Coordinates of C-alpha atoms in Angstrom, one line a residue:
X189 CA 80.9 91.8 49.0
X190 CA 81.4 89.0 46.5
X191 CA 78.8 86.9 48.3
X192 CA 76.3 89.7 48.2
X193 CA 76.8 90.2 44.5
X194 CA 76.3 86.6 43.8
X195 CA 73.2 86.5 45.9
X196 CA 71.7 89.5 44.0
X197 CA 72.5 87.9 40.7
X198 CA 71.0 84.6 41.8
X199 CA 67.8 86.4 42.8
X200 CA 67.6 88.0 39.4
X201 CA 68.0 84.7 37.7
X202 CA 65.3 83.1 39.9
X203 CA 62.9 85.9 39.2
X204 CA 63.5 85.6 35.5
X205 CA 63.0 81.8 35.7
X206 CA 59.7 82.3 37.5
X207 CA 58.6 84.8 34.9
X208 CA 59.4 82.3 32.1
X209 CA 57.5 79.5 33.9
X210 CA 54.4 81.7 34.4
X211 CA 54.6 82.8 30.8
X212 CA 54.8 79.2 29.5
X213 CA 51.8 78.2 31.8
X214 CA 49.7 81.0 30.4
X215 CA 50.7 80.1 26.8
X216 CA 49.8 76.4 27.2
X217 CA 46.5 77.3 28.9
X218 CA 45.5 79.5 26.0
X219 CA 46.7 77.0 23.5
X220 CA 44.5 74.3 25.2
X221 CA 41.5 76.5 25.2
X222 CA 42.0 77.3 21.6
X223 CA 42.3 73.6 20.7
X224 CA 39.2 72.7 22.7
X225 CA 37.2 75.4 21.0
X226 CA 37.5 73.7 17.6
X227 CA 39.4 76.6 16.1
X228 CA 42.6 74.7 16.6
X229 CA 41.5 72.0 14.1
X230 CA 41.9 73.9 10.9
X231 CA 38.5 75.7 10.9
X232 CA 39.7 79.3 10.8
X233 CA 36.4 80.3 9.1
X234 CA 34.6 79.4 12.3
X235 CA 36.3 82.4 14.0
X236 CA 34.7 84.8 11.5
X237 CA 31.4 83.1 11.5
X238 CA 31.2 83.3 15.3
X239 CA 31.8 87.0 15.1
X240 CA 28.8 87.3 12.7
X241 CA 26.2 85.2 14.5
X242 CA 25.0 88.0 16.8
X243 CA 25.3 85.8 19.9
X244 CA 24.6 86.8 23.4
X245 CA 21.6 87.3 25.6
X246 CA 18.3 87.3 23.8
X247 CA 16.7 90.5 24.9
X248 CA 14.4 91.2 21.9
X249 CA 12.8 87.8 21.0
X250 CA 9.3 87.5 22.4
X251 CA 8.1 84.1 23.4
X252 CA 4.7 85.4 24.6
X253 CA 1.5 84.6 22.7
X254 CA 0.1 87.5 20.6
X255 CA -1.8 88.4 17.5
X256 CA -0.1 91.7 16.8
X257 CA 2.3 93.0 14.2
X258 CA 5.8 91.7 13.6
X259 CA 8.9 93.7 14.2
X260 CA 11.8 94.7 11.9
X261 CA 13.3 92.1 9.6
X262 CA 17.0 91.2 9.9
X263 CA 19.4 91.9 7.0
X264 CA 20.9 88.6 6.1
X265 CA 22.9 90.1 3.2
X266 CA 21.7 87.3 0.9
X267 CA 18.8 86.3 -1.2
X268 CA 16.2 84.5 0.9
X269 CA 14.0 81.8 -0.5
X270 CA 10.4 82.5 0.4
X271 CA 8.2 79.6 1.2
X272 CA 4.6 80.3 0.1
X273 CA 1.5 79.2 2.0
X274 CA -0.3 76.0 1.1
X275 CA -3.9 76.2 -0.2
X276 CA -6.6 76.5 2.5
X277 CA -7.9 73.0 1.9
X278 CA -4.6 71.7 3.3
X279 CA -5.0 73.2 6.8
X280 CA -5.0 69.6 8.2
X281 CA -2.5 68.0 5.8
X282 CA -0.9 64.9 7.1
X283 CA 1.5 63.8 4.3
X284 CA 2.0 60.1 5.3
X285 CA -1.7 59.6 6.1
X286 CA -3.2 61.6 3.2
X287 CA -6.7 60.3 2.6
X288 CA -6.5 60.4 -1.2
X289 CA -3.3 58.4 -1.2
X290 CA -4.6 56.0 1.5
X291 CA -7.6 55.0 -0.6
X292 CA -5.3 53.6 -3.3
X293 CA -4.0 50.8 -1.0
X294 CA -5.6 47.5 0.0
X295 CA -8.3 47.5 2.7
X296 CA -7.3 44.1 4.0
X297 CA -5.7 44.2 7.5
X298 CA -5.9 48.0 7.5
X299 CA -3.0 48.4 5.1
X300 CA -4.6 51.6 3.7
X301 CA -4.5 53.2 7.1
X302 CA -0.8 52.6 7.6
X303 CA 1.9 55.1 6.7
X304 CA 2.2 55.8 3.0
X305 CA 4.5 58.8 2.5
X306 CA 4.7 60.8 -0.8
X307 CA 7.8 60.3 -3.0
X308 CA 10.1 63.3 -3.2
X309 CA 8.6 64.6 -6.4
X310 CA 5.2 64.8 -4.8
X311 CA 6.2 66.6 -1.6
X312 CA 4.4 69.9 -1.0
X313 CA 7.1 72.4 -0.2
X314 CA 4.8 75.1 1.3
X315 CA 3.8 76.3 4.7
X316 CA 0.6 74.7 6.1
X317 CA -1.7 77.5 7.3
X318 CA -3.7 77.6 10.5
X319 CA -7.5 77.9 10.1
X320 CA -9.1 81.3 10.4
X321 CA -9.7 82.2 14.0
X322 CA -7.0 79.9 15.4
X323 CA -6.1 80.7 19.0
X324 CA -3.6 79.5 21.5
X325 CA -5.0 76.4 23.3
X326 CA -6.1 76.5 26.9
X327 CA -3.5 75.7 29.4
X328 CA -3.4 72.3 31.2
X329 CA -5.5 71.1 33.0
X330 CA -8.3 73.2 31.5
X331 CA -7.3 72.0 28.0
X332 CA -8.1 68.4 29.1
X333 CA -11.8 69.4 29.1
X334 CA -12.1 72.3 26.6
X335 CA -10.8 72.8 23.1
X336 CA -11.4 76.0 21.0
X337 CA -13.7 75.1 18.1
X338 CA -11.7 77.2 15.7
X339 CA -8.6 75.0 16.2
X340 CA -10.3 71.8 15.0
X341 CA -13.6 72.9 13.4
X342 CA -15.2 69.5 13.0
X343 CA -18.5 68.4 14.5
X344 CA -19.0 64.9 13.2
X345 CA -17.9 63.3 16.5
X346 CA -20.4 65.3 18.4
X347 CA -23.1 63.5 16.4
X348 CA -21.6 60.1 16.0
X349 CA -20.6 59.8 19.7
X350 CA -23.4 61.9 21.1
X351 CA -24.8 59.1 23.4
X352 CA -21.3 58.0 24.5
X353 CA -20.3 61.2 26.3
X354 CA -17.1 61.6 24.2
X355 CA -17.4 65.2 23.1
X356 CA -20.0 68.1 23.2
X357 CA -20.1 71.3 21.2
X358 CA -20.8 74.4 23.4
X359 CA -20.7 77.8 21.8
X360 CA -17.2 78.4 20.5
X361 CA -15.6 75.4 22.3
X362 CA -15.7 71.7 22.4
X363 CA -16.2 70.1 25.9
X364 CA -14.9 66.7 26.7
X365 CA -16.9 65.2 29.7
X366 CA -14.4 62.3 30.1
X367 CA -16.8 59.7 28.9
X368 CA -16.2 56.8 26.5
X369 CA -17.9 53.9 24.8
X370 CA -16.9 51.5 27.6
X371 CA -16.9 54.0 30.5
X372 CA -20.3 55.8 30.5
X373 CA -19.8 56.9 34.1
X374 CA -16.6 58.7 33.2
X375 CA -12.9 58.0 32.8
X376 CA -12.2 58.5 36.5
X377 CA -14.7 55.8 37.6
X378 CA -13.3 53.4 34.9
X379 CA -9.7 54.0 35.9
X380 CA -10.5 53.5 39.6
X381 CA -12.1 50.1 38.7
X382 CA -8.8 49.1 36.9
X383 CA -6.9 50.3 40.0
X384 CA -8.6 47.7 42.1
X385 CA -6.5 45.1 40.2
X386 CA -3.5 47.1 38.8
X387 CA -1.3 49.1 41.1
X388 CA -1.9 52.6 39.6
X389 CA -1.2 54.7 42.7
X390 CA 2.3 53.8 43.8
X391 CA 4.4 54.8 40.7
X392 CA 5.1 51.2 39.6
X393 CA 2.9 51.6 36.5
X394 CA 4.2 54.7 34.7
X395 CA 4.0 54.2 30.9
X396 CA 0.8 53.0 29.1
X397 CA -0.2 52.3 25.5
X398 CA -3.8 53.0 24.4
X399 CA -4.7 51.2 21.1
X400 CA -7.5 52.8 19.1
X401 CA -7.7 55.6 21.6
X402 CA -10.6 57.8 20.3
X403 CA -10.1 61.2 21.7
X404 CA -7.7 59.8 24.4
X405 CA -9.8 60.4 27.5
X406 CA -8.3 57.3 29.1
X407 CA -4.8 58.8 28.7
X408 CA -6.0 62.3 29.7
X409 CA -7.4 61.1 33.1
X410 CA -4.4 58.8 33.8
X411 CA -2.3 61.9 34.3
X412 CA -4.0 62.1 37.7
X413 CA -2.2 58.9 38.6
X414 CA 1.1 60.2 37.2
X415 CA 0.8 57.7 34.4
X416 CA 1.8 58.9 30.9
X417 CA 0.0 57.2 28.0
X418 CA 1.0 56.9 24.3
X419 CA -2.3 56.9 22.5
X420 CA -2.9 56.1 18.8
X421 CA -5.8 55.8 16.4
X422 CA -6.0 55.8 12.6
X423 CA -7.0 58.8 10.6
X424 CA -10.4 57.5 9.6
X425 CA -14.1 58.4 9.5
X426 CA -14.0 59.5 13.1
X427 CA -12.8 62.9 12.0
X428 CA -9.8 64.5 13.9
X429 CA -9.8 62.2 16.9
X430 CA -6.0 62.3 17.3
X431 CA -6.1 66.0 16.6
X432 CA -8.6 66.5 19.4
X433 CA -6.3 64.5 21.8
X434 CA -3.3 66.7 21.1
X435 CA -5.4 69.9 21.3
X436 CA -6.3 68.7 24.7
X437 CA -2.6 68.3 25.7
X438 CA -2.6 64.5 25.6
X439 CA 0.1 62.4 23.9
X440 CA -1.2 60.8 20.7
X441 CA -0.1 59.9 17.2
X442 CA -1.9 58.8 14.0
X443 CA -1.4 55.0 13.8
X444 CA -3.0 51.6 13.4
X445 CA -2.3 48.0 14.3
X446 CA -2.3 46.6 10.8
X447 CA 0.6 44.7 9.2
X448 CA 3.6 46.8 10.3
X449 CA 5.2 46.7 13.7
X450 CA 4.4 49.5 16.1
X451 CA 7.2 52.1 16.2
X452 CA 8.1 51.4 19.8
X453 CA 11.0 49.5 21.4
X454 CA 10.6 46.0 22.7
X455 CA 9.7 45.9 26.4
X456 CA 8.6 49.5 26.6
X457 CA 5.2 49.8 28.3
X458 CA 4.1 48.9 31.8
X459 CA 0.4 48.7 30.7
X460 CA -1.5 48.3 27.4
X461 CA -5.2 49.0 26.9
X462 CA -8.0 48.4 24.4
X463 CA -11.4 49.9 25.1
X464 CA -13.6 48.7 22.2
X465 CA -10.8 49.6 19.9
X466 CA -12.1 47.3 17.1
X467 CA -8.9 45.4 16.7
X468 CA -9.7 41.7 15.9
X469 CA -7.5 40.3 18.7
X470 CA -8.3 36.7 17.9
X471 CA -7.6 36.9 14.1
X472 CA -4.5 36.1 12.1
X473 CA -3.1 33.6 14.5
X474 CA -3.0 36.1 17.4
X475 CA -0.5 38.3 15.7
X476 CA -1.9 41.5 17.2
X477 CA -1.6 40.2 20.7
X478 CA 1.9 39.1 19.9
X479 CA 2.8 42.6 18.9
X480 CA 1.4 44.0 22.2
X481 CA 3.4 41.3 24.0
X482 CA 6.6 42.6 22.2
X483 CA 6.2 46.1 23.5
X484 CA 4.9 45.1 26.9
X485 CA 7.4 44.7 29.7
X486 CA 7.6 41.5 31.7
X487 CA 5.2 42.0 34.5
X488 CA 3.1 44.4 32.5
X489 CA -0.7 44.5 32.2
X490 CA -3.1 44.2 29.3
X491 CA -6.7 45.4 29.6
X492 CA -9.4 44.4 27.1
X493 CA -12.7 46.2 27.6
X494 CA -15.6 45.4 25.3
X495 CA -16.2 42.7 22.8
X496 CA -15.9 39.8 23.2
X497 CA -15.6 40.0 27.0
X498 CA -18.9 39.1 28.6
X499 CA -20.4 38.0 25.3
X500 CA -22.9 35.8 27.0
X501 CA -24.9 38.9 28.2
X502 CA -24.1 41.3 25.4
X503 CA -24.2 39.5 22.1
X504 CA -27.7 40.9 21.3
X505 CA -26.8 44.5 21.9
X506 CA -23.6 44.0 19.9
X507 CA -25.6 42.6 17.1
X508 CA -23.2 39.7 16.7
X509 CA -23.8 35.9 16.8
X510 CA -22.9 34.4 20.2
X511 CA -21.0 31.5 18.5
X512 CA -18.7 34.0 16.8
X513 CA -18.0 35.9 20.0
X514 CA -17.4 32.7 21.9
X515 CA -14.8 31.6 19.4
X516 CA -13.2 35.0 19.4
X517 CA -12.7 34.9 23.2
X518 CA -11.5 31.3 23.0
X519 CA -8.7 32.4 20.6
X520 CA -7.8 35.3 22.9
X521 CA -7.5 33.1 25.9
X522 CA -5.4 30.5 23.9
X523 CA -3.0 33.2 22.7
X524 CA -2.7 34.7 26.1
X525 CA -1.5 31.3 27.4
X526 CA 1.1 31.0 24.6
X527 CA 2.4 34.5 25.6
X528 CA 2.7 33.6 29.3
X529 CA 0.0 36.0 30.3
X530 CA -2.0 35.3 33.5
X531 CA -5.6 36.4 33.7
X532 CA -6.0 38.4 36.8
X533 CA -9.6 39.6 36.6
X534 CA -12.8 39.6 34.5
X535 CA -15.6 41.7 35.8
X536 CA -18.4 42.8 33.5
X537 CA -16.9 43.8 30.2
X538 CA -13.4 44.3 31.5
X539 CA -10.7 41.6 31.5
X540 CA -7.2 42.1 32.7
X541 CA -4.1 39.9 32.1
X542 CA -0.6 40.2 33.4
X543 CA 2.4 39.2 31.5
X544 CA 4.5 37.0 33.7
X545 CA 7.8 38.5 35.0
X546 CA 9.6 35.4 33.8
X547 CA 8.6 32.7 31.3
X548 CA 11.1 29.8 31.4
X549 CA 8.6 27.1 30.5
X550 CA 6.5 27.8 27.5
X551 CA 4.0 25.5 25.9
X552 CA 5.6 23.4 23.1
X553 CA 3.5 24.8 20.3
X554 CA 4.8 28.4 20.8
X555 CA 6.7 29.7 17.8
X556 CA 9.5 32.0 18.9
X557 CA 10.8 35.0 16.9
X558 CA 14.3 35.3 15.6
X559 CA 16.3 37.5 18.1
X560 CA 16.7 40.2 15.3
X561 CA 12.9 40.6 15.3
X562 CA 13.0 42.4 18.6
X563 CA 15.6 44.9 17.3
X564 CA 14.6 45.6 13.7
X565 CA 11.4 47.7 13.9
X566 CA 10.9 50.6 11.5
X567 CA 8.6 49.6 8.6
X568 CA 9.1 45.9 9.3
X569 CA 6.2 43.5 9.0
X570 CA 4.7 41.8 12.0
X571 CA 5.2 38.0 12.2
X572 CA 3.1 35.4 14.0
X573 CA 5.8 34.6 16.5
X574 CA 6.6 35.3 20.2
X575 CA 9.4 37.7 21.2
X576 CA 11.6 35.9 23.8
X577 CA 12.1 37.3 27.3
X578 CA 15.6 38.4 28.3
X579 CA 17.6 35.6 29.8
X580 CA 17.6 35.1 33.6
X581 CA 19.5 33.0 36.0
X582 CA 16.4 31.5 37.8
X583 CA 12.6 31.5 37.5
X584 CA 12.2 34.1 40.2
X585 CA 14.3 36.8 38.6
X586 CA 12.4 39.6 36.7
X587 CA 13.4 39.4 33.1
X588 CA 14.6 42.8 31.9
X589 CA 15.3 44.0 35.4
X590 CA 13.3 44.9 38.5
X591 CA 10.8 47.7 38.2
X592 CA 11.4 50.9 40.0
X593 CA 8.7 53.4 40.9
X594 CA 8.4 56.7 39.3
X595 CA 9.9 59.3 39.8
X596 CA 12.8 57.2 41.2
X597 CA 13.3 55.5 37.8
X598 CA 13.7 58.8 36.0
X599 CA 17.4 59.1 36.9
X600 CA 18.1 55.6 38.1
X601 CA 20.5 53.6 35.9
X602 CA 18.3 51.7 33.5
X603 CA 18.7 47.9 33.2
X604 CA 19.6 48.2 29.5
X605 CA 22.6 50.4 30.4
X606 CA 23.5 48.5 33.6
X607 CA 23.6 45.2 31.7
X608 CA 25.7 46.6 28.8
X609 CA 23.0 46.3 26.2
X610 CA 23.4 49.8 24.9
X611 CA 26.7 50.0 23.0
X612 CA 29.0 52.8 24.1
X613 CA 26.9 53.9 27.1
X614 CA 28.2 53.1 30.5
X615 CA 26.5 54.0 33.8
X616 CA 29.1 56.7 34.2
X617 CA 28.3 58.2 30.8
X618 CA 24.6 58.0 31.5
X619 CA 25.1 60.0 34.8
X620 CA 27.3 62.5 33.0
X621 CA 24.6 62.9 30.3
X622 CA 22.0 63.8 33.0
X623 CA 24.2 66.5 34.4
X624 CA 25.0 68.0 31.0
X625 CA 21.3 68.3 30.1
X626 CA 20.4 69.8 33.5
X627 CA 22.9 72.5 32.6
X628 CA 21.6 72.9 29.0
X629 CA 18.0 73.2 30.2
X630 CA 18.9 75.8 32.8
X631 CA 20.5 77.8 30.1
X632 CA 17.4 77.5 27.9
X633 CA 15.2 78.8 30.8
X634 CA 17.4 81.8 31.2
X635 CA 16.6 82.7 27.6
X636 CA 13.0 81.5 27.3
X637 CA 11.5 82.2 30.7
X638 CA 8.2 80.6 29.7
X639 CA 9.8 77.1 29.3
X640 CA 8.4 75.6 32.5
X641 CA 5.4 77.9 33.2
X642 CA 2.8 75.7 31.4
X643 CA 2.9 77.8 28.2
X644 CA 4.4 74.8 26.4
X645 CA 2.4 71.6 27.0
X646 CA 3.2 69.4 24.0
X647 CA 6.9 69.2 23.5
X648 CA 8.8 67.1 20.9
X649 CA 12.5 66.2 21.1
X650 CA 13.6 65.3 17.6
X651 CA 16.8 63.6 18.6
X652 CA 16.2 62.4 22.2
X653 CA 19.2 60.1 22.7
X654 CA 18.9 59.0 26.3
X655 CA 15.9 61.2 27.1
X656 CA 17.8 63.5 29.5
X657 CA 16.3 66.7 28.0
X658 CA 12.9 65.4 28.9
X659 CA 14.1 64.3 32.3
X660 CA 15.5 67.7 33.1
X661 CA 12.2 69.3 32.1
X662 CA 10.0 66.9 34.0
X663 CA 6.9 68.6 35.2
X664 CA 3.1 67.9 35.5
X665 CA 2.6 70.9 33.3
X666 CA 4.2 69.3 30.2
X667 CA 5.1 66.1 28.4
X668 CA 7.8 65.3 25.9
X669 CA 7.6 63.0 22.8
X670 CA 11.1 61.6 22.7
X671 CA 11.9 60.7 19.1
X672 CA 14.8 58.3 18.3
X673 CA 15.7 58.9 14.6
X674 CA 16.1 55.6 12.7
X675 CA 19.6 56.7 11.6
X676 CA 20.7 57.2 15.2
X677 CA 21.8 54.7 17.9
X678 CA 18.8 52.8 19.3
X679 CA 18.2 54.1 22.9
X680 CA 14.4 54.2 22.9
X681 CA 14.2 51.3 25.4
X682 CA 16.3 53.4 27.8
X683 CA 13.8 56.2 27.5
X684 CA 10.9 54.0 28.5
X685 CA 12.8 52.5 31.4
X686 CA 13.2 56.0 32.7
X687 CA 9.4 56.4 32.7
X688 CA 9.3 58.6 29.6
X689 CA 7.6 58.0 26.3
X690 CA 8.9 58.1 22.8
X691 CA 8.8 56.7 19.2
X692 CA 11.0 55.8 16.3
X693 CA 10.9 58.1 13.3
X694 CA 12.9 59.0 10.2
X695 CA 12.9 62.8 9.8
X696 CA 13.3 62.4 6.0
X697 CA 9.6 61.7 6.2
X698 CA 6.6 63.5 7.8
X699 CA 5.7 62.8 11.4
X700 CA 2.5 60.9 12.2
X701 CA 0.6 63.8 13.5
X702 CA -1.7 66.6 12.4
X703 CA -0.4 70.1 11.8
X704 CA -0.1 72.5 14.8
X705 CA 0.1 69.8 17.4
X706 CA 3.3 70.8 19.3
X707 CA 4.0 73.9 21.3
X708 CA 7.8 73.5 21.4
X709 CA 10.3 71.6 19.3
X710 CA 13.8 70.7 20.5
X711 CA 16.3 69.8 17.8
X712 CA 19.7 68.8 19.1
X713 CA 22.2 67.8 16.3
X714 CA 19.3 66.9 14.0
X715 CA 20.8 68.6 10.9
X716 CA 24.2 67.3 11.5
X717 CA 22.7 63.8 11.9
X718 CA 20.8 64.1 8.6
X719 CA 23.5 65.8 6.6
X720 CA 23.6 64.2 3.1
X721 CA 20.6 62.0 3.9
X722 CA 17.8 64.2 2.9
X723 CA 16.8 67.8 2.1
X724 CA 17.2 70.2 5.1
X725 CA 14.3 72.3 3.7
X726 CA 12.0 69.3 3.9
X727 CA 12.9 68.8 7.6
X728 CA 12.3 72.5 8.4
X729 CA 9.0 72.5 6.6
X730 CA 7.9 69.5 8.5
X731 CA 8.9 71.2 11.8
X732 CA 6.8 74.2 10.7
X733 CA 3.8 72.0 9.9
X734 CA 3.7 70.3 13.3
X735 CA 4.5 73.5 15.3
X736 CA 1.7 75.8 16.6
X737 CA 1.6 79.4 15.6
X738 CA 3.7 81.2 18.2
X739 CA 5.3 78.0 19.2
X740 CA 9.0 77.8 19.9
X741 CA 12.0 75.8 18.5
X742 CA 15.4 75.3 20.1
X743 CA 18.1 74.2 17.8
X744 CA 21.5 73.1 19.2
X745 CA 24.1 72.3 16.6
X746 CA 27.4 73.3 15.1
X747 CA 27.6 77.0 14.1
X748 CA 28.0 76.4 10.4
X749 CA 24.9 74.1 10.4
X750 CA 22.8 76.7 12.3
X751 CA 23.8 79.5 10.0
X752 CA 22.3 77.5 7.1
X753 CA 19.2 76.9 9.2
X754 CA 19.0 80.5 10.1
X755 CA 19.1 81.6 6.5
X756 CA 16.4 79.1 5.4
X757 CA 14.3 80.3 8.3
X758 CA 14.3 83.8 6.7
X759 CA 11.6 82.7 4.3
X760 CA 9.4 80.8 6.8
X761 CA 7.8 83.5 9.0
X762 CA 10.0 82.6 11.9
X763 CA 11.6 85.0 14.3
X764 CA 15.2 83.9 15.1
X765 CA 18.1 84.7 17.4
X766 CA 21.4 82.9 17.8
X767 CA 23.2 82.6 21.2
X768 CA 26.5 81.2 22.4
X769 CA 26.9 77.9 24.1
X770 CA 26.5 78.4 27.8
X771 CA 30.2 77.5 28.3
X772 CA 31.3 80.5 26.2
X773 CA 31.7 81.9 22.8
X774 CA 34.8 79.9 21.8
X775 CA 32.8 76.7 21.5
X776 CA 31.6 76.0 17.9
X777 CA 28.3 74.6 19.2
X778 CA 25.6 77.3 19.3
X779 CA 21.9 77.6 20.1
X780 CA 19.3 79.0 17.8
X781 CA 16.0 80.1 19.3
X782 CA 12.9 80.4 17.1
X783 CA 9.4 81.7 17.5
X784 CA 6.9 80.9 14.7
X785 CA 4.9 84.0 13.9
X786 CA 1.1 84.1 14.1
X787 CA -0.6 83.9 10.7
X788 CA -3.7 82.1 9.4
X789 CA -5.2 81.1 6.1
X790 CA -6.7 83.9 4.1
X791 CA -4.8 86.8 5.7
X792 CA -2.0 88.9 4.1
X793 CA 0.7 86.2 3.9
X794 CA 3.6 88.5 3.3
X795 CA 6.9 87.1 4.5
X796 CA 8.6 90.5 4.7
X797 CA 8.8 90.2 8.5
X798 CA 9.5 86.5 8.7
X799 CA 12.9 86.9 10.3
X800 CA 12.0 89.6 12.8
X801 CA 13.5 89.4 16.3
X802 CA 10.6 91.0 18.2
X803 CA 6.9 90.8 18.3
X804 CA 4.2 92.7 20.1
X805 CA 2.2 91.0 22.8
X806 CA -1.5 90.6 23.5
X807 CA -3.3 87.7 25.0

C-alpha cells in the first residue's frame, strides 16, 4: 500500500512539473514575440497607435482608373493642412530644369541645361495640376506608338521633325512611327543593322544608355530585344521630348552631358549610343567620351551614328567644312585608343567601338583618374581623366567579372557582392533580400490586384537598395526606375549588374522628370532615411508632382512615420489606407497604400474628399 501511495504522489508531482514547464515555454514564447514586435523596447505608444491605424485587408480602396466622384472623407480628428493647386501655367513645372532659372546660367558647355534647383525659400509648395482633358495613357505596347494629345499638348516637334518621321499629329493623338534622324527606315531596321555587330539577341546586352535621345524611339524598340535603355535629353527647344518618351512608357530623364558627371554608377551599361545627339565628342580633350567610358562596362559597346562619321560623303549636306569634320573624327579615334576601345565596324554613318574586357597596357600619355573619382558622383565635375579598370590577375580575365545573360543575371550573385565591394552585403544577405522582396511583392499584389496587369507601366522605387523590389516585379509589361538616394549606401552598381536600370538622386530636391510621368511609386523607408534632413512635405509634394492622376503609391515604413505621412496626405487629394505588415499586426512596420485622385486644372479643386478611401470607376 505504501508503494502505491508513493507512486500516486510521484505521478502528481510529475504532472505538476510538466504543467510548470509548459507554462514557462508559453511565457517565454510570448515574451519573445513581444520583444520582436518592437513593443518590448520601451515604445508603449506603438501599441495604441497600431490599434488606431485601421489596418487589415483593403476592401474599399479602388485602384481602377476613373473620372467619377470621390467617396467619403476620413475623420482624422485633427486639423489638416490643405495644399492648394499651382497656377495653370505650371502644368509642366520641372523645378530643377526651370526655363527661367536656366537662362541665368552660362551657355558654355551646356551649364545652363544642367540641374539648377530652387533654394528652399523659392520652392512652390502647391499641387501641380494635370492639363484639361488629361486621360490615362494607352497600355504598352500601344503606348509606344500612340500618346493622347491632351497629355502633352505640344505640336512643335511635329513641325521641326516632320521630314524625319519622329512624330505625327493625328486627330486627338500623337503617333510615333519609329523613325529618327539617323534611321529614316525605322528603328527596327536600324537596330537590326546594329545587331549584325553587337549580340543583341542572346541576353548578353541588357542595359543601354541613349545620350540625347529625342523621343527615345531607339529605347522604345529595343524592348523587343529585351534590352532596357536609360534615355536622356535636355529640356530645350525640342519641346517635351522627354515627356513624350515617358508618355510612351519608355525610361527617360531630363539630362545633359555638360560639366557634371552623369548620375550613374561606374561600369553600369552594356551599351551606349549617340544618334546625332549633338554632343561634341572630340572637344574638351575627349572628356565626354571619358565619361561614357566611366559608365560603360568592360566589354561594352559604344555606337556613334551621324557626324562626323562618313564625313567624306556628307560634309555638304551637313553644311560643315570637311577639314573640321576630319579633325573631329581624328580626335574621336585618338581618344578611343586612349580608352582601350577597339573599333569593330564602320558602315555608312554608323561606327561601333567595343571597350576592351581588360586593359593592362595603356598608352603612356593616358591620364588616369584618382580612384575616388569613380565613387564620388553626385554633382561632381567631370575631369579629363580615364577611370581605371578593376584589377585582374591576368590579361584574359574580364575586369569587373564575367557577363551573364539576362534573365539569368537578375538573381545571380553580382560581381560587386561576390568580390566584397559592397560593405555589409554578403552573398547570403543578398539571397535573403531576394526572398524577402518576393514575399513583400506578393503581399502588395493581394491588396492592389492591378500591380502586374499592365495598368502600371512606369514605376519608380525611391529607395531601391539592391533592386529586389524591381526584380520581384520583373515583367515585359513594366519597368522600374531604381533610385539610390545620395544619403544611402551606394548599391547602384549592383542594380545594373542585375540587368536593371537606376539613378542617383537626393530626394531633398526635385527629380529630373516632367510632372505625371510615373504610374506607381514605391517608397520603402524613405521618410525614415530623410528624417531631419529635409522637409517631409517637400518630398510628398514632389511625389505628387511626378505621379499620374489615379496613380498609386506604396509606402513601407515604421508606423509612427506613416501616421505622419497619412495625416499630410489628408490635404493632397490622395485616397489612403493603412495595412499591417504581412507577418502580422505586432510588427511596427506597416504599409500605406495611396491612390492619387483624378483632377485637372480649371475644375473645382476642393480638397474635401482628398482622404477618401473609395472612388467610383469608369474607363
